[in-house]
Coordinates of C-alpha atoms in Angstrom, one line a residue:
Chain P
M1 CA -18.0 13.6 9.1
F2 CA -15.8 11.4 6.9
N3 CA -15.7 13.9 4.1
E4 CA -15.0 16.6 6.6
S5 CA -12.0 14.7 8.0
I6 CA -10.6 14.1 4.5
K7 CA -10.9 17.7 3.7
M8 CA -9.3 18.8 7.0
A9 CA -6.5 16.3 6.4
L10 CA -5.8 17.7 2.9
E11 CA -5.9 21.2 4.1
G12 CA -3.5 20.4 6.9
M13 CA -1.1 18.7 4.4
V14 CA -1.3 21.8 2.1
A15 CA -0.6 24.1 5.0
N16 CA 2.6 22.3 5.8
K17 CA 4.0 21.7 2.3
L18 CA 7.6 21.0 3.0
R19 CA 6.9 18.6 5.9
T20 CA 4.2 16.8 3.9
F21 CA 6.5 16.5 1.0
L22 CA 9.3 15.0 3.1
T23 CA 6.9 12.6 4.8
L24 CA 5.5 11.6 1.4
L25 CA 9.0 11.1 0.1
G26 CA 9.6 8.3 2.5
I27 CA 6.6 6.4 1.3
I28 CA 7.1 7.3 -2.4
I29 CA 10.6 6.0 -2.3
G30 CA 9.5 2.9 -0.4
V31 CA 6.7 2.0 -2.7
G32 CA 8.7 2.9 -5.8
A33 CA 11.6 0.8 -4.6
V34 CA 9.3 -2.2 -4.0
I35 CA 7.8 -2.0 -7.4
A36 CA 11.1 -1.4 -9.2
M37 CA 12.9 -4.2 -7.4
V38 CA 10.1 -6.7 -7.7
S39 CA 9.8 -5.8 -11.4
L40 CA 13.5 -6.4 -11.8
G41 CA 13.2 -9.7 -10.0
F42 CA 10.4 -10.8 -12.2
G43 CA 12.5 -9.7 -15.1
V44 CA 15.3 -12.0 -14.0
K45 CA 12.8 -14.8 -13.6
E46 CA 11.4 -14.2 -17.1
Q47 CA 14.9 -14.1 -18.5
V48 CA 15.9 -17.4 -16.8
K49 CA 12.7 -19.0 -18.1
N50 CA 13.4 -17.9 -21.6
N51 CA 17.0 -19.0 -21.5
I52 CA 16.0 -22.4 -20.2
S53 CA 13.2 -22.8 -22.7
R54 CA 15.8 -22.1 -25.4
L55 CA 17.8 -25.0 -23.9
G56 CA 14.6 -27.0 -24.1
S57 CA 13.0 -27.2 -20.7
N58 CA 10.0 -28.9 -22.3
L59 CA 12.1 -31.5 -24.1
L60 CA 12.1 -35.2 -23.2
I61 CA 14.7 -37.5 -24.6
V62 CA 14.0 -41.2 -24.7
Q63 CA 17.0 -43.5 -25.0
S64 CA 17.2 -47.2 -25.1
G65 CA 18.7 -49.0 -22.1
G66 CA 17.2 -48.9 -18.5
R67 CA 18.7 -47.0 -15.6
T68 CA 17.1 -49.2 -13.0
A69 CA 18.3 -52.6 -14.3
T70 CA 19.7 -54.8 -11.6
G71 CA 23.0 -56.5 -12.1
A72 CA 25.5 -55.3 -14.7
R73 CA 23.9 -52.4 -16.5
I74 CA 24.5 -51.9 -20.1
Q75 CA 25.3 -48.6 -21.6
A76 CA 22.4 -46.4 -22.4
G77 CA 21.7 -46.5 -26.1
S78 CA 22.7 -50.1 -26.5
G79 CA 20.7 -53.2 -25.7
A80 CA 17.0 -53.3 -26.6
R81 CA 16.3 -50.9 -29.5
L82 CA 13.9 -48.0 -30.0
T83 CA 12.4 -47.9 -33.4
Y84 CA 10.9 -45.4 -35.8
D85 CA 7.5 -47.2 -35.1
D86 CA 7.9 -46.4 -31.4
A87 CA 8.2 -42.8 -32.3
K88 CA 5.1 -43.0 -34.6
A89 CA 3.1 -44.6 -31.8
I90 CA 4.0 -41.8 -29.4
E91 CA 3.2 -39.1 -31.9
K92 CA -0.2 -40.8 -32.5
S93 CA -1.2 -41.2 -28.9
V94 CA 0.3 -38.4 -26.8
D95 CA -1.8 -35.3 -27.5
D96 CA 0.4 -32.9 -25.4
A97 CA 3.5 -33.8 -27.5
L98 CA 4.1 -31.0 -29.9
Y99 CA 6.9 -32.7 -31.8
V100 CA 8.2 -36.2 -31.8
A101 CA 11.6 -36.7 -33.4
P102 CA 13.3 -40.1 -33.6
M103 CA 17.0 -39.6 -34.2
V104 CA 20.1 -41.4 -35.3
S105 CA 23.6 -40.0 -35.1
K106 CA 27.1 -41.1 -35.8
G107 CA 30.5 -39.5 -36.3
Y108 CA 31.6 -39.2 -39.9
Q109 CA 34.3 -37.4 -41.8
V110 CA 32.7 -35.0 -44.1
V111 CA 34.6 -33.8 -47.1
V112 CA 34.3 -31.1 -49.7
G113 CA 37.1 -30.9 -52.3
N114 CA 40.3 -30.9 -50.4
Q115 CA 38.7 -29.8 -47.1
N116 CA 37.6 -32.2 -44.5
W117 CA 36.0 -32.1 -41.0
T118 CA 34.9 -34.7 -38.5
T119 CA 31.5 -34.2 -37.0
N120 CA 28.4 -35.9 -35.7
V121 CA 25.8 -36.4 -38.5
Q122 CA 22.3 -36.5 -37.2
G123 CA 19.3 -38.1 -39.0
A124 CA 16.0 -36.8 -38.0
P125 CA 12.6 -35.8 -39.3
P126 CA 12.2 -32.2 -40.5
N127 CA 10.7 -30.9 -37.3
I128 CA 14.1 -31.3 -35.5
L129 CA 14.9 -27.7 -36.4
D130 CA 11.8 -26.5 -34.5
I131 CA 12.6 -28.7 -31.5
R132 CA 16.2 -27.5 -31.3
D133 CA 15.3 -23.9 -32.0
Y134 CA 17.3 -23.7 -35.2
T135 CA 16.4 -21.3 -38.0
V136 CA 17.2 -21.8 -41.7
E137 CA 19.3 -18.9 -42.8
E138 CA 19.9 -19.8 -46.4
G139 CA 18.2 -22.4 -48.6
R140 CA 15.5 -24.6 -47.1
N141 CA 15.0 -27.4 -44.6
F142 CA 14.4 -30.9 -45.8
N143 CA 10.7 -32.0 -45.9
N144 CA 8.5 -35.0 -45.7
R145 CA 9.0 -35.8 -49.3
D146 CA 12.7 -35.9 -48.7
M147 CA 11.9 -38.3 -45.9
T148 CA 9.8 -40.7 -48.0
S149 CA 12.1 -40.6 -51.0
R150 CA 15.2 -40.8 -48.8
T151 CA 17.0 -38.2 -50.8
R152 CA 20.6 -37.4 -50.1
V153 CA 20.3 -33.9 -48.9
C154 CA 21.6 -32.2 -45.7
V155 CA 21.3 -29.0 -43.7
I156 CA 24.5 -27.8 -42.1
G157 CA 25.5 -25.4 -39.3
K158 CA 27.8 -22.4 -39.5
T159 CA 30.9 -24.2 -38.2
I160 CA 30.6 -26.7 -41.1
V161 CA 30.3 -23.9 -43.6
D162 CA 33.4 -22.1 -42.1
N163 CA 35.5 -25.3 -42.3
L164 CA 34.4 -26.8 -45.6
F165 CA 33.2 -23.9 -47.7
P166 CA 35.8 -21.1 -47.0
E167 CA 34.5 -19.2 -50.1
G168 CA 31.0 -19.4 -48.7
D169 CA 27.7 -20.0 -50.6
P170 CA 27.4 -23.7 -49.9
V171 CA 23.7 -24.2 -50.9
G172 CA 23.4 -26.5 -53.9
K173 CA 26.9 -27.8 -53.6
T174 CA 27.8 -31.4 -52.9
M175 CA 29.4 -32.6 -49.7
R176 CA 30.6 -36.2 -49.0
I177 CA 29.5 -37.7 -45.7
G178 CA 31.7 -40.7 -45.3
K179 CA 31.6 -42.1 -48.8
A180 CA 28.2 -40.9 -49.8
P181 CA 27.6 -37.6 -51.6
F182 CA 24.9 -35.3 -50.2
T183 CA 23.5 -32.0 -51.6
V184 CA 23.6 -29.1 -49.2
I185 CA 20.1 -27.6 -49.3
G186 CA 20.2 -25.3 -46.3
V187 CA 22.4 -23.4 -43.8
L188 CA 21.3 -22.9 -40.2
G189 CA 21.4 -19.6 -38.4
A190 CA 24.3 -19.4 -35.8
K191 CA 23.4 -20.4 -32.3
G192 CA 26.8 -20.4 -30.6
Q193 CA 27.8 -22.5 -27.7
S194 CA 25.3 -24.4 -25.6
A195 CA 25.2 -24.2 -21.8
M196 CA 27.1 -27.4 -21.8
G197 CA 29.9 -26.0 -23.9
Q198 CA 29.0 -27.7 -27.1
D199 CA 29.3 -25.9 -30.4
Q200 CA 25.7 -25.9 -31.5
D201 CA 26.7 -24.8 -35.0
D202 CA 28.9 -27.9 -35.6
V203 CA 25.9 -29.9 -36.9
V204 CA 24.8 -31.8 -40.0
F205 CA 21.2 -32.8 -40.3
V206 CA 20.0 -35.3 -42.9
P207 CA 16.5 -36.9 -43.3
L208 CA 16.0 -39.7 -40.8
T209 CA 15.2 -42.3 -43.4
T210 CA 18.1 -41.4 -45.6
A211 CA 20.4 -41.7 -42.6
M212 CA 19.0 -45.1 -41.5
N213 CA 18.9 -46.7 -44.9
R214 CA 21.4 -45.1 -47.1
L215 CA 24.1 -43.9 -44.7
M216 CA 24.3 -45.9 -41.5
G217 CA 22.4 -49.1 -42.6
I218 CA 20.5 -49.5 -39.3
T219 CA 16.8 -50.3 -38.4
Y220 CA 16.7 -48.7 -35.0
V221 CA 16.9 -45.2 -33.8
N222 CA 19.3 -43.9 -31.1
N223 CA 16.9 -41.8 -29.3
I224 CA 13.5 -40.1 -29.6
T225 CA 13.3 -36.4 -28.8
I226 CA 9.8 -35.2 -27.7
Q227 CA 8.8 -31.7 -27.2
A228 CA 5.9 -31.2 -24.8
K229 CA 3.4 -28.3 -25.5
N230 CA 4.7 -26.4 -22.4
E231 CA 6.6 -26.9 -19.2
N232 CA 3.5 -27.8 -17.2
V233 CA 2.7 -30.9 -19.1
V234 CA 6.2 -32.3 -19.3
D235 CA 5.6 -34.7 -16.5
S236 CA 2.3 -36.1 -17.8
V237 CA 3.8 -36.5 -21.3
Q238 CA 6.7 -38.3 -19.7
G239 CA 4.3 -40.7 -18.0
E240 CA 2.3 -41.4 -21.2
V241 CA 5.5 -42.0 -23.2
E242 CA 6.7 -44.5 -20.6
Q243 CA 3.5 -46.3 -20.6
I244 CA 3.3 -46.6 -24.4
L245 CA 6.9 -47.8 -24.6
R246 CA 6.4 -50.4 -21.8
E247 CA 3.4 -51.7 -23.7
R248 CA 5.1 -51.8 -27.0
H249 CA 8.2 -53.4 -25.6
R250 CA 6.0 -55.9 -23.6
I251 CA 7.5 -55.2 -20.2
K252 CA 5.6 -56.9 -17.5
A253 CA 4.3 -54.9 -14.5
G254 CA 7.2 -54.7 -12.0
G255 CA 9.8 -55.3 -14.8
D256 CA 12.5 -52.8 -15.4
D257 CA 12.2 -50.4 -18.2
D258 CA 14.5 -51.0 -21.2
F259 CA 14.6 -47.3 -22.0
T260 CA 15.4 -44.1 -20.2
V261 CA 13.4 -40.8 -20.4
R262 CA 15.3 -37.7 -19.3
N263 CA 14.1 -34.1 -19.1
L264 CA 15.4 -30.6 -18.2
A265 CA 12.5 -29.8 -15.9
A266 CA 14.6 -30.3 -12.8
L267 CA 17.1 -27.8 -14.1
M268 CA 14.3 -25.4 -14.8
D269 CA 12.9 -25.8 -11.2
T270 CA 16.3 -25.1 -9.7
M271 CA 16.8 -22.0 -11.8
M272 CA 13.3 -20.7 -11.1
E273 CA 13.8 -21.2 -7.4
T274 CA 17.0 -19.1 -7.7
A275 CA 15.1 -16.4 -9.5
N276 CA 12.3 -16.4 -6.9
T277 CA 14.9 -16.1 -4.2
I278 CA 16.4 -13.1 -6.0
T279 CA 13.0 -11.5 -6.3
M280 CA 12.2 -12.1 -2.6
L281 CA 15.5 -10.6 -1.6
L282 CA 15.1 -7.5 -3.7
G283 CA 11.5 -7.1 -2.5
C284 CA 12.5 -7.5 1.1
I285 CA 15.2 -4.9 0.9
A286 CA 12.7 -2.5 -0.7
A287 CA 10.1 -3.3 1.9
I288 CA 12.5 -2.2 4.5
S289 CA 12.6 1.2 3.0
L290 CA 8.8 1.2 2.9
L291 CA 8.9 0.4 6.6
V292 CA 11.3 3.3 7.3
G293 CA 8.8 5.5 5.4
G294 CA 6.1 4.3 7.7
I295 CA 8.1 5.2 10.7
G296 CA 8.5 8.6 9.1
I297 CA 4.7 8.9 9.0
M298 CA 4.5 8.0 12.7
N299 CA 7.2 10.5 13.6
I300 CA 5.5 13.3 11.7
M301 CA 2.1 12.4 13.1
L302 CA 3.5 12.5 16.7
V303 CA 5.0 15.9 16.0
S304 CA 1.7 17.0 14.5
V305 CA -0.3 15.8 17.5
T306 CA 2.0 17.7 19.9
E307 CA 2.0 20.8 17.8
R308 CA -1.8 20.7 17.6
T309 CA -2.5 19.8 21.2
R310 CA -4.4 23.1 21.6
E311 CA -6.4 22.6 18.4
I312 CA -7.4 19.2 19.7
G313 CA -8.4 20.8 23.0
I314 CA -10.5 23.4 21.2
R315 CA -12.2 20.8 19.0
K316 CA -12.9 18.6 22.1
A317 CA -14.3 21.6 24.0
L318 CA -16.6 22.3 21.1
G319 CA -17.9 18.8 21.1
A320 CA -15.5 16.5 19.1
T321 CA -15.7 13.0 20.4
Y322 CA -12.9 10.4 20.8
H323 CA -13.8 9.0 17.4
N324 CA -14.0 12.4 15.7
I325 CA -10.4 13.2 16.7
L326 CA -9.2 9.6 16.0
L327 CA -10.7 9.7 12.6
Q328 CA -9.2 13.1 11.8
F329 CA -5.6 12.0 12.5
L330 CA -6.0 8.5 11.1
I331 CA -7.3 9.9 7.8
E332 CA -4.3 12.3 7.7
A333 CA -2.0 9.3 8.1
M334 CA -3.9 7.4 5.5
V335 CA -4.0 10.2 3.0
I336 CA -0.2 10.3 3.3
G337 CA -0.2 6.6 2.7
V338 CA -2.6 6.8 -0.3
V339 CA -0.9 9.8 -2.0
G340 CA 2.5 8.4 -1.3
G341 CA 1.4 5.0 -2.6
V342 CA 0.1 6.4 -5.8
L343 CA 3.1 8.6 -6.5
G344 CA 5.3 5.7 -5.5
V345 CA 3.6 3.5 -8.1
L346 CA 4.4 6.2 -10.7
L347 CA 8.0 6.4 -9.6
G348 CA 8.3 2.6 -9.5
V349 CA 6.9 2.1 -13.0
A350 CA 9.0 4.9 -14.3
S351 CA 12.2 3.6 -12.8
S352 CA 11.4 0.1 -14.0
Y353 CA 11.2 1.4 -17.6
G354 CA 14.3 3.4 -16.9
I355 CA 16.2 0.4 -15.7
S356 CA 15.2 -1.7 -18.8
K357 CA 15.9 1.2 -21.1
F358 CA 19.2 2.4 -19.8
A359 CA 20.7 -0.6 -18.0
G360 CA 19.3 -3.0 -20.5
W361 CA 18.0 -5.3 -17.7
N362 CA 14.7 -7.1 -18.3
T363 CA 11.9 -5.8 -16.0
V364 CA 8.4 -7.1 -15.8
I365 CA 5.9 -4.8 -14.0
S366 CA 3.2 -6.9 -12.5
V367 CA -0.2 -5.5 -11.6
P368 CA -0.5 -7.6 -8.4
T369 CA 2.7 -6.1 -7.2
I370 CA 1.4 -2.6 -7.7
I371 CA -1.8 -3.4 -5.9
I372 CA 0.0 -5.1 -3.0
A373 CA 2.4 -2.1 -2.7
V374 CA -0.4 0.4 -2.6
V375 CA -2.5 -1.6 -0.1
F376 CA 0.7 -2.1 2.0
S377 CA 1.5 1.6 2.0
V378 CA -2.1 2.5 3.0
G379 CA -1.8 -0.2 5.7
I380 CA 1.5 1.3 6.9
G381 CA -0.2 4.8 7.0
L382 CA -3.0 3.2 9.1
F383 CA -0.7 1.2 11.3
F384 CA 1.8 3.9 12.1
G385 CA -1.1 6.5 12.3
I386 CA -3.0 4.6 15.0
Y387 CA -0.7 5.3 17.9
P388 CA -0.5 9.1 17.3
A389 CA -4.2 9.3 16.5
R390 CA -5.1 7.5 19.7
K391 CA -2.8 9.8 21.6
A392 CA -4.6 12.8 20.2
A393 CA -8.0 11.4 20.8
L394 CA -7.2 10.5 24.4
L395 CA -6.0 14.0 25.3
D396 CA -7.8 15.6 28.2
P397 CA -9.6 18.7 26.9
I398 CA -8.6 20.8 30.0
D399 CA -4.9 19.9 29.7
A400 CA -5.0 20.4 25.9
L401 CA -6.6 23.8 26.2
R402 CA -4.0 24.9 28.8
Y403 CA -1.1 23.7 26.5
E404 CA 1.1 26.5 25.3
Chain A
M1 CA -38.2 30.3 35.8
A2 CA -36.7 27.0 34.6
E3 CA -33.6 25.7 36.2
V4 CA -30.6 25.4 33.9
I5 CA -27.9 24.4 36.4
R6 CA -28.2 22.7 39.7
L7 CA -25.2 21.6 41.7
E8 CA -25.8 19.5 44.8
D9 CA -22.9 19.0 47.2
I10 CA -20.2 19.0 44.5
M11 CA -16.8 18.0 45.6
K12 CA -13.7 18.1 43.5
T13 CA -10.6 16.7 45.2
Y14 CA -7.1 16.5 43.9
V15 CA -4.5 14.2 45.6
M16 CA -1.0 15.5 45.3
G17 CA 1.4 13.2 47.1
D18 CA 0.0 13.1 50.7
T19 CA -1.8 16.4 50.5
I20 CA -5.4 16.4 49.6
L21 CA -6.7 19.5 47.9
H22 CA -10.4 20.3 47.8
A23 CA -10.7 22.5 44.8
L24 CA -14.4 22.5 45.3
N25 CA -15.8 21.9 48.7
H26 CA -19.5 21.0 49.2
V27 CA -20.7 23.4 46.6
H28 CA -24.4 24.0 46.1
L29 CA -25.7 26.2 43.3
E30 CA -28.8 26.8 41.2
V31 CA -28.8 28.9 38.0
T32 CA -32.1 29.7 36.4
N33 CA -32.8 30.4 32.8
G34 CA -32.0 33.9 31.7
E35 CA -29.5 34.7 34.5
F36 CA -26.3 36.7 34.0
M37 CA -23.9 35.6 36.6
A38 CA -20.2 36.3 37.4
I39 CA -18.0 33.9 39.4
M40 CA -15.3 35.9 41.2
G41 CA -12.5 35.2 43.6
P42 CA -8.7 35.2 43.9
S43 CA -6.4 32.8 42.2
G44 CA -6.7 29.3 43.6
S45 CA -10.2 29.9 44.9
G46 CA -11.5 27.1 42.7
K47 CA -13.3 29.3 40.1
S48 CA -11.5 27.6 37.2
T49 CA -12.4 24.2 38.5
M50 CA -16.0 25.4 38.9
M51 CA -16.0 26.6 35.3
N52 CA -14.6 23.3 34.0
I53 CA -17.3 21.3 35.9
L54 CA -20.1 23.6 34.9
G55 CA -18.8 23.4 31.3
C56 CA -18.7 19.6 31.3
L57 CA -15.0 19.6 30.6
D58 CA -14.4 17.8 33.9
R59 CA -16.3 15.5 36.3
P60 CA -16.8 16.2 40.0
T61 CA -15.4 13.7 42.5
S62 CA -18.8 13.5 44.1
G63 CA -22.1 15.3 44.1
K64 CA -24.8 15.7 41.5
Y65 CA -24.9 18.1 38.6
Y66 CA -28.1 18.6 36.7
L67 CA -27.7 20.5 33.4
D68 CA -31.0 21.4 31.7
G69 CA -32.7 18.9 33.9
K70 CA -30.4 15.9 33.2
E71 CA -28.0 14.4 35.8
I72 CA -24.7 14.3 33.9
A73 CA -22.3 13.1 36.6
G74 CA -22.2 9.6 35.2
Y75 CA -21.6 10.6 31.6
D76 CA -18.6 9.1 29.8
D77 CA -16.2 11.3 27.7
D78 CA -18.1 11.1 24.5
E79 CA -21.4 11.8 26.2
L80 CA -19.9 14.9 27.8
A81 CA -18.5 16.0 24.4
Q82 CA -21.9 15.7 22.9
T83 CA -23.4 17.6 25.9
R84 CA -20.9 20.4 25.4
N85 CA -21.7 20.5 21.8
A86 CA -25.4 20.7 22.2
K87 CA -25.9 22.7 25.5
I88 CA -22.8 24.8 26.1
G89 CA -21.2 27.7 24.3
F90 CA -17.6 28.5 25.4
V91 CA -15.9 31.8 25.3
F92 CA -12.2 31.7 26.5
Q93 CA -9.8 34.3 27.7
N94 CA -7.3 33.6 24.8
F95 CA -10.1 33.2 22.3
N96 CA -9.1 29.6 21.3
L97 CA -9.8 30.0 17.6
L98 CA -8.2 27.7 15.1
P99 CA -5.5 29.9 13.4
K100 CA -5.7 28.2 10.0
L101 CA -9.4 28.6 9.6
T102 CA -11.4 31.7 8.5
A103 CA -13.7 33.4 10.9
Q104 CA -16.7 31.8 9.2
A105 CA -15.1 28.3 9.4
N106 CA -14.2 28.8 13.0
V107 CA -17.8 29.8 13.9
A108 CA -19.1 26.8 12.0
L109 CA -16.9 24.3 13.8
P110 CA -19.3 23.2 16.5
L111 CA -21.8 22.4 13.8
V112 CA -19.4 20.0 12.2
Y113 CA -19.6 17.9 15.3
A114 CA -23.3 18.4 15.5
G115 CA -23.6 16.8 12.1
V116 CA -25.0 19.8 10.3
P117 CA -24.5 19.8 6.5
E118 CA -21.9 22.1 5.1
D119 CA -24.1 24.6 3.3
E120 CA -26.3 25.1 6.3
R121 CA -23.3 25.4 8.6
M122 CA -21.7 28.1 6.5
E123 CA -25.0 30.0 6.2
R124 CA -25.6 29.9 10.0
A125 CA -22.0 30.9 10.7
K126 CA -22.4 33.9 8.4
Q127 CA -25.6 35.0 10.2
A128 CA -23.9 34.6 13.6
L129 CA -21.0 36.8 12.5
V130 CA -23.3 39.4 11.1
A131 CA -25.1 39.4 14.5
V132 CA -21.9 40.3 16.3
G133 CA -21.0 43.0 13.8
L134 CA -18.4 41.0 11.8
G135 CA -20.4 40.6 8.6
E136 CA -17.5 42.1 6.6
R137 CA -14.8 39.8 8.0
L138 CA -16.1 36.3 7.1
D139 CA -12.9 35.3 5.3
H140 CA -10.4 36.8 7.7
K141 CA -8.1 34.5 9.6
P142 CA -7.8 35.1 13.4
N143 CA -4.4 36.7 13.1
E144 CA -5.8 39.3 10.7
M145 CA -8.2 40.6 13.4
S146 CA -7.9 42.6 16.6
G147 CA -8.4 41.0 20.0
G148 CA -12.0 42.5 20.3
Q149 CA -12.9 41.1 16.9
R150 CA -11.4 37.7 17.7
Q151 CA -13.5 37.6 20.9
R152 CA -16.6 38.5 18.9
V153 CA -15.8 35.6 16.6
A154 CA -15.5 33.3 19.6
I155 CA -18.9 34.6 20.9
A156 CA -20.5 33.9 17.5
R157 CA -19.1 30.4 17.7
A158 CA -20.4 30.0 21.3
L159 CA -23.9 31.0 20.1
I160 CA -24.0 29.0 16.8
N161 CA -25.6 25.8 18.1
N162 CA -28.1 27.7 20.2
P163 CA -26.8 26.4 23.6
A164 CA -28.7 26.4 26.9
I165 CA -25.9 28.3 28.6
I166 CA -22.9 30.4 27.6
M167 CA -19.7 29.8 29.7
A168 CA -17.2 32.6 29.5
D169 CA -13.8 32.1 31.2
E170 CA -12.2 35.6 31.7
P171 CA -13.6 36.8 28.4
T172 CA -12.1 40.3 28.8
G173 CA -8.8 39.2 30.3
N174 CA -6.8 39.8 27.2
L175 CA -8.6 42.9 26.0
D176 CA -8.2 46.6 26.5
T177 CA -10.8 48.5 28.4
K178 CA -12.7 49.7 25.3
S179 CA -12.9 46.3 23.7
S180 CA -13.8 44.8 27.1
Y181 CA -16.8 47.1 27.4
E182 CA -17.9 46.3 23.8
I183 CA -17.7 42.6 24.6
M184 CA -19.7 43.1 27.8
D185 CA -22.3 45.0 25.8
I186 CA -22.7 41.9 23.5
F187 CA -23.1 39.7 26.6
K188 CA -25.7 42.0 28.0
A189 CA -27.5 42.1 24.7
M190 CA -27.5 38.3 24.6
N191 CA -28.8 38.1 28.1
N192 CA -31.6 40.6 27.3
E193 CA -32.6 38.2 24.6
G194 CA -32.9 35.5 27.2
K195 CA -29.5 33.7 27.1
T196 CA -28.1 32.4 30.3
V197 CA -24.5 33.6 30.8
V198 CA -22.0 32.4 33.4
M199 CA -18.7 34.2 33.5
V200 CA -15.6 33.8 35.5
T201 CA -13.7 37.0 36.1
H202 CA -11.4 38.6 38.6
E203 CA -12.0 42.2 37.4
P204 CA -14.5 43.9 39.7
D205 CA -15.7 46.4 37.1
I206 CA -16.6 43.5 34.7
G207 CA -18.3 41.6 37.5
E208 CA -20.3 44.8 38.4
Q209 CA -22.0 44.7 35.0
T210 CA -23.7 41.3 35.7
K211 CA -26.9 40.6 37.6
R212 CA -25.6 38.1 40.1
I213 CA -22.1 37.8 41.6
L214 CA -20.8 34.6 43.2
V215 CA -17.6 34.9 45.2
M216 CA -15.5 31.9 45.9
R217 CA -12.7 31.3 48.3
D218 CA -10.8 28.0 49.0
G219 CA -13.2 26.0 47.0
Q220 CA -16.3 27.3 48.8
L221 CA -19.0 29.8 47.8
V222 CA -18.6 32.6 50.3
S223 CA -21.2 35.1 48.9
D224 CA -24.0 35.0 46.4
E225 CA -25.4 38.5 45.7
R226 CA -28.2 39.2 43.3
R227 CA -28.7 42.8 42.0

């Protein structure tokens, strides 16, 4: 009986080609729009995620100085000191920390020949380039040997090159930082402005030990930058870091921290929430068109029931029960839902590709979205088919046979 | 002879506003197996209502209806549908074939609802069409056939599930005289093979060809003549 009904439904659809096509179109566009819009929304989300990751959503920055101290608070970065040993302890004990980079920085005038430029010189271990997402364009980064032997080498950004080496090709040349001569060993790839408006190419990196001992003459570090393995473990890494530092700094339970740990996860959360809202909004708008498509199914089914009143009467006279007729019309509505859903998926996927190819927007097609859209369209076929199918099944055979 | 139909004090009452219409008024009737009966009477005499009740398309307001020995007055819609499918073959004035189906598929339709598998359905439909002389027209749609041919398809459909009784509602009403007589010949042949046939008609010359004529007037049986 079920196979019969499917066969009859398909035959009926083929017999009314134009009408079937127009009804299908409503569902096709609805499903296609849902998939394309949600893909676009996911694309936006992915983009935001990448952008924030580039900013460093998994970065933690530890600075000395507490933020919860009572009384007069001293400026962050002054007061009790963070040390290189603190950083080493964190690196040793926190498994989810990918990189740990203690840093020092100070403003200096840097000079090459008759050119000079004032910038912030940063001392850090070699992994700082990975943490900050820099690439070495020319030359090389400094390494651990440079760290242990405290060599006077530096890696510089594009802005420094533009200002101090107008003729280019700075690798191997000497640059004075303050009064000390340093050899330029690498040039960083351009990164442009940061989200905060800072020129990320106006940088000079030197080995941490060189900076502490041979440039600035200090025994502490200004801050420790920690990169967690991913966004999800940022909070646990932060907890572990705080605990290690409290132990090392001998802070009693209940005592205020003498350091501050900051992260960008809060920013990430806000941005993701925004992206989710966009996805929801796009999806809702598209879902409305799917709903309209469903109403189209109902409309056509009602017309079909009226038009086929006599057929229903004949079938009932020949022995079709309530369920036989109900099933026949429900299956017709569902076949429209299924066929429209499948074609809609094709349209949705195709337009997602089209959008990313021609408009250049990021789209991410997600399989759950496709499944939900198809299930939803079949459900819509079913929901909007029930009323007309019931109407058909409840027809009185005598009245239906008399219908002209 | 076994009794196929037995009506006991059947009433069918319609209420229209404050008028009460007795479409069937205390009707008693027995039809035995192998009878060929015509129900005649003027318009509004209640013969269509009679046909609907006999054909299990409608329920009487009161009274008892035994079809093939079973009291069916209390049946619900689905039970009536199954009874129609199994026990009754319909032939209508306007043929009532499905226009999009071939002759063969039309004839096979009752078997769909009887749950017969497709191969067997199609084979039996083919045999039934051959029996009414339409073996050459299995794949024709109703609109490709003449009125007489369409009515023969309808008769083949009525016979397909081997029903206890054939109900024919003005089967010759839309046919020319020649086709009418051909159709009547088929009914007679069916009856000679033992089928019970009940026919509603207002054409005296058609009624003459049956073996029993029932005349109705104002919802009552006024004459019952066996020949």
